[in-house]
Amino acid sequence: MVLDRVAAKWSIGIPIAAAHGPVRFTELERAINGISRRMLTLTLRRLERDGHLVRTVYPTVPPKVGYSLTPMARELHASLTGLVGWAERHRSAIAEARAAYDSAVEP
Amino acid sequence: MVLDRVAAKWSIGIPIAAAHGPVRFTELERAINGISRRMLTLTLRRLERDGHLVRTVYPTVPPKVGYSLTPMARELHASLTGLVGWAERHRSAIAEARAAYDSAVEP
DNA sequence: CGGGATCCGAGGAGATACTG
DNA sequence: CAGTATCTCCTCGGATCCCG
């Protein structure tokens, strides 16, 4: 499904981090908390393959690579930030719901 | 992360299918294309655990179970349908981008 | 700097069969 | 009807090391 890609683990943070303009690899690595080099690379490749990102390589020393959103991906931005905002607003409520569920079921 | 749950493979379709009111297990199974009994059960449990769904069992014969969204989950609905709408609008563009990427890289 | 290669374990996910 | 149980295969994702 197309949504599998959009909603994959790291595929939400990257478009948000890249929304304000071309972003470099290391910037993304710092901006997205907890992502590993490997998953950043893999996710970038997938997003590029699906036409969400454009990858630009500058033949300089040291190497420099910029990632920017395609217009298509830019349309997603509102929904994505909506999702993230929701998650932050309800983070604690969800934690409580989990604790309540677990204490009601496990013992 | 909280978003992992929201964005997990089947966790998008269920809230959308359950948005219009209490929905029964079999209704969900029919509404969500391609989901297996097992994944439906597992995903329902997780959503219930995270406080997105309320599960109501009616002690009748045959058994009857209704799933409805909590207010918290209802807030998500707009973002979710936004995501789905976007995915449908760009389905073909994404398929083309993949084909182009693959033919440029693989050979 | 921006990756690729490899190894490995944990969880995701289908198929199938059984049940209160 | 609404699930469990089990078995199995597969993908995700972290850790580590290497490279132009």
PDB file of C-alpha atoms (C1' of nucleotides) in Angstrom:
ATOM      1  CA  MET A   1       0.000   0.000   0.000  1.00  0.00           C
ATOM      2  CA  VAL A   2       1.112   3.570  -0.603  1.00  0.00           C
ATOM      3  CA  LEU A   3       0.316   4.465   2.972  1.00  0.00           C
ATOM      4  CA  ASP A   4       2.823   1.941   4.230  1.00  0.00           C
ATOM      5  CA  ARG A   5       5.565   4.169   2.901  1.00  0.00           C
ATOM      6  CA  VAL A   6       4.127   7.439   4.086  1.00  0.00           C
ATOM      7  CA  ALA A   7       3.479   6.044   7.510  1.00  0.00           C
ATOM      8  CA  ALA A   8       6.634   3.986   7.929  1.00  0.00           C
ATOM      9  CA  LYS A   9       8.590   4.477  11.088  1.00  0.00           C
ATOM     10  CA  TRP A  10      10.874   7.338  10.046  1.00  0.00           C
ATOM     11  CA  SER A  11       8.994   8.584   6.994  1.00  0.00           C
ATOM     12  CA  ILE A  12       7.140  11.198   8.967  1.00  0.00           C
ATOM     13  CA  GLY A  13      10.013  13.052  10.551  1.00  0.00           C
ATOM     14  CA  ILE A  14      12.089  13.434   7.424  1.00  0.00           C
ATOM     15  CA  PRO A  15       9.544  15.349   5.315  1.00  0.00           C
ATOM     16  CA  ILE A  16       8.858  17.598   8.268  1.00  0.00           C
ATOM     17  CA  ALA A  17      12.524  18.272   8.816  1.00  0.00           C
ATOM     18  CA  ALA A  18      13.081  18.906   5.123  1.00  0.00           C
ATOM     19  CA  ALA A  19      10.064  21.144   4.634  1.00  0.00           C
ATOM     20  CA  HIS A  20      11.847  24.438   5.105  1.00  0.00           C
ATOM     21  CA  GLY A  21      14.268  23.876   2.265  1.00  0.00           C
ATOM     22  CA  PRO A  22      17.155  21.709   1.136  1.00  0.00           C
ATOM     23  CA  VAL A  23      18.553  19.818   4.080  1.00  0.00           C
ATOM     24  CA  ARG A  24      21.853  18.003   4.384  1.00  0.00           C
ATOM     25  CA  PHE A  25      22.366  14.464   5.574  1.00  0.00           C
ATOM     26  CA  THR A  26      23.987  15.426   8.841  1.00  0.00           C
ATOM     27  CA  GLU A  27      21.343  18.020   9.575  1.00  0.00           C
ATOM     28  CA  LEU A  28      18.676  15.347   9.293  1.00  0.00           C
ATOM     29  CA  GLU A  29      20.658  13.043  11.504  1.00  0.00           C
ATOM     30  CA  ARG A  30      20.721  15.685  14.208  1.00  0.00           C
ATOM     31  CA  ALA A  31      17.138  16.860  13.683  1.00  0.00           C
ATOM     32  CA  ILE A  32      15.522  13.448  13.970  1.00  0.00           C
ATOM     33  CA  ASN A  33      15.932  12.125  17.416  1.00  0.00           C
ATOM     34  CA  GLY A  34      16.959   8.512  17.716  1.00  0.00           C
ATOM     35  CA  ILE A  35      17.464   7.684  14.063  1.00  0.00           C
ATOM     36  CA  SER A  36      20.489   5.628  13.107  1.00  0.00           C
ATOM     37  CA  ARG A  37      22.697   6.342  10.133  1.00  0.00           C
ATOM     38  CA  ARG A  38      21.450   3.200   8.481  1.00  0.00           C
ATOM     39  CA  MET A  39      17.753   3.925   8.801  1.00  0.00           C
ATOM     40  CA  LEU A  40      18.255   7.491   7.712  1.00  0.00           C
ATOM     41  CA  THR A  41      19.929   6.276   4.546  1.00  0.00           C
ATOM     42  CA  LEU A  42      17.330   3.614   3.853  1.00  0.00           C
ATOM     43  CA  THR A  43      14.411   5.915   4.492  1.00  0.00           C
ATOM     44  CA  LEU A  44      15.892   8.637   2.335  1.00  0.00           C
ATOM     45  CA  ARG A  45      16.300   6.160  -0.510  1.00  0.00           C
ATOM     46  CA  ARG A  46      12.710   5.008  -0.240  1.00  0.00           C
ATOM     47  CA  LEU A  47      11.360   8.521  -0.122  1.00  0.00           C
ATOM     48  CA  GLU A  48      13.479   9.429  -3.100  1.00  0.00           C
ATOM     49  CA  ARG A  49      12.275   6.370  -4.985  1.00  0.00           C
ATOM     50  CA  ASP A  50       8.664   7.244  -4.280  1.00  0.00           C
ATOM     51  CA  GLY A  51       9.133  10.742  -5.604  1.00  0.00           C
ATOM     52  CA  HIS A  52       8.913  12.543  -2.279  1.00  0.00           C
ATOM     53  CA  LEU A  53      12.460  13.795  -2.160  1.00  0.00           C
ATOM     54  CA  VAL A  54      14.957  15.137  -4.641  1.00  0.00           C
ATOM     55  CA  ARG A  55      18.559  14.328  -3.905  1.00  0.00           C
ATOM     56  CA  THR A  56      21.190  16.746  -5.151  1.00  0.00           C
ATOM     57  CA  VAL A  57      24.870  15.905  -4.995  1.00  0.00           C
ATOM     58  CA  TYR A  58      27.408  18.721  -5.128  1.00  0.00           C
ATOM     59  CA  PRO A  59      30.714  17.423  -6.463  1.00  0.00           C
ATOM     60  CA  THR A  60      32.782  19.172  -3.856  1.00  0.00           C
ATOM     61  CA  VAL A  61      35.345  18.069  -1.330  1.00  0.00           C
ATOM     62  CA  PRO A  62      34.124  17.177   1.186  1.00  0.00           C
ATOM     63  CA  PRO A  63      30.967  15.798  -0.449  1.00  0.00           C
ATOM     64  CA  LYS A  64      27.730  17.651   0.054  1.00  0.00           C
ATOM     65  CA  VAL A  65      24.214  16.344  -0.539  1.00  0.00           C
ATOM     66  CA  GLY A  66      20.961  18.232  -0.272  1.00  0.00           C
ATOM     67  CA  TYR A  67      17.492  16.796   0.116  1.00  0.00           C
ATOM     68  CA  SER A  68      14.379  18.776  -0.732  1.00  0.00           C
ATOM     69  CA  LEU A  69      10.716  17.939  -0.930  1.00  0.00           C
ATOM     70  CA  THR A  70       8.888  17.564  -4.201  1.00  0.00           C
ATOM     71  CA  PRO A  71       5.630  19.505  -4.610  1.00  0.00           C
ATOM     72  CA  MET A  72       3.773  16.245  -4.094  1.00  0.00           C
ATOM     73  CA  ALA A  73       5.407  15.721  -0.715  1.00  0.00           C
ATOM     74  CA  ARG A  74       4.821  19.313   0.250  1.00  0.00           C
ATOM     75  CA  GLU A  75       1.084  18.673   0.111  1.00  0.00           C
ATOM     76  CA  LEU A  76       1.507  16.125   2.862  1.00  0.00           C
ATOM     77  CA  HIS A  77       3.035  18.539   5.276  1.00  0.00           C
ATOM     78  CA  ALA A  78      -0.188  19.704   6.903  1.00  0.00           C
ATOM     79  CA  SER A  79      -1.453  16.180   7.580  1.00  0.00           C
ATOM     80  CA  LEU A  80       1.924  15.150   8.898  1.00  0.00           C
ATOM     81  CA  THR A  81       2.291  18.009  11.332  1.00  0.00           C
ATOM     82  CA  GLY A  82      -1.293  17.384  12.363  1.00  0.00           C
ATOM     83  CA  LEU A  83      -0.341  13.845  13.249  1.00  0.00           C
ATOM     84  CA  VAL A  84       2.721  14.918  15.168  1.00  0.00           C
ATOM     85  CA  GLY A  85       0.849  17.617  17.052  1.00  0.00           C
ATOM     86  CA  TRP A  86      -1.820  15.137  18.027  1.00  0.00           C
ATOM     87  CA  ALA A  87       0.777  12.649  19.235  1.00  0.00           C
ATOM     88  CA  GLU A  88       2.416  15.266  21.416  1.00  0.00           C
ATOM     89  CA  ARG A  89      -0.840  16.514  22.887  1.00  0.00           C
ATOM     90  CA  HIS A  90      -1.941  13.022  23.834  1.00  0.00           C
ATOM     91  CA  ARG A  91       1.367  11.452  24.719  1.00  0.00           C
ATOM     92  CA  SER A  92       0.603  11.270  28.414  1.00  0.00           C
ATOM     93  CA  ALA A  93      -2.994  10.172  27.926  1.00  0.00           C
ATOM     94  CA  ILE A  94      -1.771   7.276  25.828  1.00  0.00           C
ATOM     95  CA  ALA A  95       0.801   6.296  28.415  1.00  0.00           C
ATOM     96  CA  GLU A  96      -1.912   6.267  31.051  1.00  0.00           C
ATOM     97  CA  ALA A  97      -4.238   4.215  28.886  1.00  0.00           C
ATOM     98  CA  ARG A  98      -1.502   1.650  28.388  1.00  0.00           C
ATOM     99  CA  ALA A  99      -0.741   1.437  32.073  1.00  0.00           C
ATOM    100  CA  ALA A 100      -4.433   1.026  32.887  1.00  0.00           C
ATOM    101  CA  TYR A 101      -4.897  -1.637  30.232  1.00  0.00           C
ATOM    102  CA  ASP A 102      -1.845  -3.563  31.352  1.00  0.00           C
ATOM    103  CA  SER A 103      -2.696  -3.498  35.020  1.00  0.00           C
ATOM    104  CA  ALA A 104      -6.228  -4.686  34.221  1.00  0.00           C
ATOM    105  CA  VAL A 105      -5.147  -7.569  31.997  1.00  0.00           C
ATOM    106  CA  GLU A 106      -1.791  -8.923  33.064  1.00  0.00           C
ATOM    107  CA  PRO A 107      -2.152  -9.739  36.774  1.00  0.00           C
TER     108      PRO A 107
ATOM    109  CA  MET B   1       7.338   6.419  19.703  1.00  0.00           C
ATOM    110  CA  VAL B   2       3.665   7.180  19.851  1.00  0.00           C
ATOM    111  CA  LEU B   3       3.592   7.743  16.118  1.00  0.00           C
ATOM    112  CA  ASP B   4       4.753   4.200  15.510  1.00  0.00           C
ATOM    113  CA  ARG B   5       1.384   2.982  16.688  1.00  0.00           C
ATOM    114  CA  VAL B   6      -0.670   5.523  14.846  1.00  0.00           C
ATOM    115  CA  ALA B   7       1.236   4.888  11.672  1.00  0.00           C
ATOM    116  CA  ALA B   8       1.539   1.113  11.896  1.00  0.00           C
ATOM    117  CA  LYS B   9       0.417  -0.876   8.928  1.00  0.00           C
ATOM    118  CA  TRP B  10      -3.239  -1.402   9.773  1.00  0.00           C
ATOM    119  CA  SER B  11      -3.723   1.298  12.369  1.00  0.00           C
ATOM    120  CA  ILE B  12      -4.931   3.831   9.849  1.00  0.00           C
ATOM    121  CA  GLY B  13      -7.778   1.933   8.253  1.00  0.00           C
ATOM    122  CA  ILE B  14      -9.411   0.843  11.473  1.00  0.00           C
ATOM    123  CA  PRO B  15     -10.055   4.292  12.965  1.00  0.00           C
ATOM    124  CA  ILE B  16     -11.392   5.445   9.629  1.00  0.00           C
ATOM    125  CA  ALA B  17     -13.695   2.477   9.338  1.00  0.00           C
ATOM    126  CA  ALA B  18     -14.870   2.897  12.921  1.00  0.00           C
ATOM    127  CA  ALA B  19     -15.393   6.637  12.735  1.00  0.00           C
ATOM    128  CA  HIS B  20     -19.081   6.573  11.897  1.00  0.00           C
ATOM    129  CA  GLY B  21     -20.067   4.691  15.018  1.00  0.00           C
ATOM    130  CA  PRO B  22     -19.677   1.337  16.759  1.00  0.00           C
ATOM    131  CA  VAL B  23     -18.431  -1.236  14.303  1.00  0.00           C
ATOM    132  CA  ARG B  24     -18.434  -4.983  14.647  1.00  0.00           C
ATOM    133  CA  PHE B  25     -15.500  -7.295  14.121  1.00  0.00           C
ATOM    134  CA  THR B  26     -16.801  -8.776  10.889  1.00  0.00           C
ATOM    135  CA  GLU B  27     -17.683  -5.386   9.499  1.00  0.00           C
ATOM    136  CA  LEU B  28     -14.099  -4.300   9.974  1.00  0.00           C
ATOM    137  CA  GLU B  29     -12.844  -7.471   8.386  1.00  0.00           C
ATOM    138  CA  ARG B  30     -14.894  -6.726   5.301  1.00  0.00           C
ATOM    139  CA  ALA B  31     -14.218  -2.996   5.268  1.00  0.00           C
ATOM    140  CA  ILE B  32     -10.452  -3.239   5.403  1.00  0.00           C
ATOM    141  CA  ASN B  33      -9.164  -4.792   2.279  1.00  0.00           C
ATOM    142  CA  GLY B  34      -6.504  -7.429   2.657  1.00  0.00           C
ATOM    143  CA  ILE B  35      -6.379  -7.651   6.435  1.00  0.00           C
ATOM    144  CA  SER B  36      -6.181 -11.081   8.008  1.00  0.00           C
ATOM    145  CA  ARG B  37      -8.179 -12.164  11.037  1.00  0.00           C
ATOM    146  CA  ARG B  38      -5.011 -12.312  13.041  1.00  0.00           C
ATOM    147  CA  MET B  39      -3.758  -8.833  12.214  1.00  0.00           C
ATOM    148  CA  LEU B  40      -7.205  -7.387  12.755  1.00  0.00           C
ATOM    149  CA  THR B  41      -7.291  -8.862  16.242  1.00  0.00           C
ATOM    150  CA  LEU B  42      -3.763  -7.753  17.084  1.00  0.00           C
ATOM    151  CA  THR B  43      -4.260  -4.248  15.778  1.00  0.00           C
ATOM    152  CA  LEU B  44      -7.570  -3.878  17.598  1.00  0.00           C
ATOM    153  CA  ARG B  45      -5.904  -4.911  20.858  1.00  0.00           C
ATOM    154  CA  ARG B  46      -3.132  -2.399  20.414  1.00  0.00           C
ATOM    155  CA  LEU B  47      -5.517   0.408  19.584  1.00  0.00           C
ATOM    156  CA  GLU B  48      -7.622  -0.513  22.573  1.00  0.00           C
ATOM    157  CA  ARG B  49      -4.564  -0.598  24.786  1.00  0.00           C
ATOM    158  CA  ASP B  50      -3.481   2.837  23.600  1.00  0.00           C
ATOM    159  CA  GLY B  51      -6.885   4.292  24.394  1.00  0.00           C
ATOM    160  CA  HIS B  52      -8.034   4.766  20.810  1.00  0.00           C
ATOM    161  CA  LEU B  53     -10.830   2.248  20.845  1.00  0.00           C
ATOM    162  CA  VAL B  54     -13.449   1.127  23.299  1.00  0.00           C
ATOM    163  CA  ARG B  55     -14.423  -2.497  23.059  1.00  0.00           C
ATOM    164  CA  THR B  56     -17.938  -3.411  24.148  1.00  0.00           C
ATOM    165  CA  VAL B  57     -19.005  -7.017  24.492  1.00  0.00           C
ATOM    166  CA  TYR B  58     -22.705  -7.847  24.421  1.00  0.00           C
ATOM    167  CA  PRO B  59     -23.338 -11.103  26.253  1.00  0.00           C
ATOM    168  CA  THR B  60     -25.630 -12.488  23.595  1.00  0.00           C
ATOM    169  CA  VAL B  61     -25.705 -15.632  21.516  1.00  0.00           C
ATOM    170  CA  PRO B  62     -24.105 -15.381  19.045  1.00  0.00           C
ATOM    171  CA  PRO B  63     -21.521 -13.077  20.591  1.00  0.00           C
ATOM    172  CA  LYS B  64     -21.450  -9.479  19.518  1.00  0.00           C
ATOM    173  CA  VAL B  65     -18.656  -6.974  19.989  1.00  0.00           C
ATOM    174  CA  GLY B  66     -18.654  -3.313  19.096  1.00  0.00           C
ATOM    175  CA  TYR B  67     -15.659  -1.060  18.600  1.00  0.00           C
ATOM    176  CA  SER B  68     -15.949   2.692  18.803  1.00  0.00           C
ATOM    177  CA  LEU B  69     -13.460   5.524  18.790  1.00  0.00           C
ATOM    178  CA  THR B  70     -12.582   7.438  21.898  1.00  0.00           C
ATOM    179  CA  PRO B  71     -12.735  11.255  21.691  1.00  0.00           C
ATOM    180  CA  MET B  72      -8.958  11.258  21.534  1.00  0.00           C
ATOM    181  CA  ALA B  73      -8.969   9.060  18.439  1.00  0.00           C
ATOM    182  CA  ARG B  74     -11.714  11.086  16.880  1.00  0.00           C
ATOM    183  CA  GLU B  75      -9.389  14.067  16.805  1.00  0.00           C
ATOM    184  CA  LEU B  76      -7.078  12.081  14.579  1.00  0.00           C
ATOM    185  CA  HIS B  77      -9.680  11.447  11.972  1.00  0.00           C
ATOM    186  CA  ALA B  78      -9.083  14.590   9.918  1.00  0.00           C
ATOM    187  CA  SER B  79      -5.332  14.008   9.652  1.00  0.00           C
ATOM    188  CA  LEU B  80      -5.899  10.376   8.793  1.00  0.00           C
ATOM    189  CA  THR B  81      -8.379  11.002   6.022  1.00  0.00           C
ATOM    190  CA  GLY B  82      -6.062  13.732   4.771  1.00  0.00           C
ATOM    191  CA  LEU B  83      -3.322  11.148   4.492  1.00  0.00           C
ATOM    192  CA  VAL B  84      -5.535   8.643   2.737  1.00  0.00           C
ATOM    193  CA  GLY B  85      -6.865  11.224   0.310  1.00  0.00           C
ATOM    194  CA  TRP B  86      -3.357  12.306  -0.539  1.00  0.00           C
ATOM    195  CA  ALA B  87      -2.272   8.718  -1.093  1.00  0.00           C
ATOM    196  CA  GLU B  88      -5.138   8.115  -3.486  1.00  0.00           C
ATOM    197  CA  ARG B  89      -4.586  11.311  -5.420  1.00  0.00           C
ATOM    198  CA  HIS B  90      -0.924  10.536  -5.947  1.00  0.00           C
ATOM    199  CA  ARG B  91      -1.043   6.774  -6.251  1.00  0.00           C
ATOM    200  CA  SER B  92      -0.184   6.774  -9.935  1.00  0.00           C
ATOM    201  CA  ALA B  93       2.442   9.492  -9.630  1.00  0.00           C
ATOM    202  CA  ILE B  94       4.180   7.423  -7.002  1.00  0.00           C
ATOM    203  CA  ALA B  95       4.040   4.307  -9.132  1.00  0.00           C
ATOM    204  CA  GLU B  96       5.632   6.239 -11.991  1.00  0.00           C
ATOM    205  CA  ALA B  97       8.327   7.654  -9.737  1.00  0.00           C
ATOM    206  CA  ARG B  98       9.199   4.157  -8.571  1.00  0.00           C
ATOM    207  CA  ALA B  99       9.371   2.809 -12.081  1.00  0.00           C
ATOM    208  CA  ALA B 100      11.576   5.683 -13.166  1.00  0.00           C
ATOM    209  CA  TYR B 101      13.857   5.274 -10.178  1.00  0.00           C
ATOM    210  CA  ASP B 102      14.172   1.540 -10.662  1.00  0.00           C
ATOM    211  CA  SER B 103      14.900   1.713 -14.357  1.00  0.00           C
ATOM    212  CA  ALA B 104      17.545   4.337 -13.702  1.00  0.00           C
ATOM    213  CA  VAL B 105      19.296   2.435 -10.950  1.00  0.00           C
ATOM    214  CA  GLU B 106      18.928  -1.305 -11.428  1.00  0.00           C
ATOM    215  CA  PRO B 107      20.165  -1.987 -14.960  1.00  0.00           C
TER     216      PRO B 107
ATOM    217  C1'  DC C   1      30.796  14.062   4.632  1.00  0.00           C
ATOM    218  C1'  DG C   2      27.622  10.788   3.222  1.00  0.00           C
ATOM    219  C1'  DG C   3      27.104   6.818   2.744  1.00  0.00           C
ATOM    220  C1'  DG C   4      27.512   1.004   1.648  1.00  0.00           C
ATOM    221  C1'  DA C   5      28.265  -4.026   3.514  1.00  0.00           C
ATOM    222  C1'  DT C   6      27.427  -7.373   6.710  1.00  0.00           C
ATOM    223  C1'  DC C   7      25.614  -9.794  10.756  1.00  0.00           C
ATOM    224  C1'  DC C   8      22.013 -10.702  13.858  1.00  0.00           C
ATOM    225  C1'  DG C   9      17.907 -10.578  16.806  1.00  0.00           C
ATOM    226  C1'  DA C  10      12.967  -8.961  17.470  1.00  0.00           C
ATOM    227  C1'  DG C  11       8.772  -8.253  15.844  1.00  0.00           C
ATOM    228  C1'  DG C  12       5.490  -8.237  11.755  1.00  0.00           C
ATOM    229  C1'  DA C  13       2.520 -10.894   9.079  1.00  0.00           C
ATOM    230  C1'  DG C  14       0.308 -14.981   6.354  1.00  0.00           C
ATOM    231  C1'  DA C  15      -1.774 -19.773   6.542  1.00  0.00           C
ATOM    232  C1'  DT C  16      -4.221 -22.950   8.862  1.00  0.00           C
ATOM    233  C1'  DA C  17      -6.864 -25.113  12.424  1.00  0.00           C
ATOM    234  C1'  DC C  18      -9.583 -24.931  16.665  1.00  0.00           C
ATOM    235  C1'  DT C  19     -13.302 -22.820  20.139  1.00  0.00           C
ATOM    236  C1'  DG C  20     -16.822 -20.607  23.742  1.00  0.00           C
TER     237       DG C  20
ATOM    238  C1'  DC D   1     -19.592 -14.414  15.751  1.00  0.00           C
ATOM    239  C1'  DA D   2     -15.337 -13.179  17.353  1.00  0.00           C
ATOM    240  C1'  DG D   3     -11.765 -14.545  18.367  1.00  0.00           C
ATOM    241  C1'  DT D   4      -6.960 -18.088  19.969  1.00  0.00           C
ATOM    242  C1'  DA D   5      -3.055 -20.979  18.941  1.00  0.00           C
ATOM    243  C1'  DT D   6       0.779 -22.432  16.452  1.00  0.00           C
ATOM    244  C1'  DC D   7       4.103 -22.599  12.890  1.00  0.00           C
ATOM    245  C1'  DT D   8       6.736 -20.346   9.691  1.00  0.00           C
ATOM    246  C1'  DC D   9       8.790 -16.930   6.741  1.00  0.00           C
ATOM    247  C1'  DC D  10      10.111 -12.219   6.107  1.00  0.00           C
ATOM    248  C1'  DT D  11      11.262  -7.405   7.008  1.00  0.00           C
ATOM    249  C1'  DC D  12      12.748  -3.958  10.079  1.00  0.00           C
ATOM    250  C1'  DG D  13      16.150  -2.000  12.552  1.00  0.00           C
ATOM    251  C1'  DG D  14      20.408  -1.695  15.580  1.00  0.00           C
ATOM    252  C1'  DA D  15      25.588  -2.436  15.832  1.00  0.00           C
ATOM    253  C1'  DT D  16      29.739  -2.348  13.753  1.00  0.00           C
ATOM    254  C1'  DC D  17      33.219  -1.610  10.318  1.00  0.00           C
ATOM    255  C1'  DC D  18      34.700   0.200   5.973  1.00  0.00           C
ATOM    256  C1'  DC D  19      35.055   3.588   1.918  1.00  0.00           C
ATOM    257  C1'  DG D  20      35.579   7.570  -1.858  1.00  0.00           C
TER     258       DG D  20
END
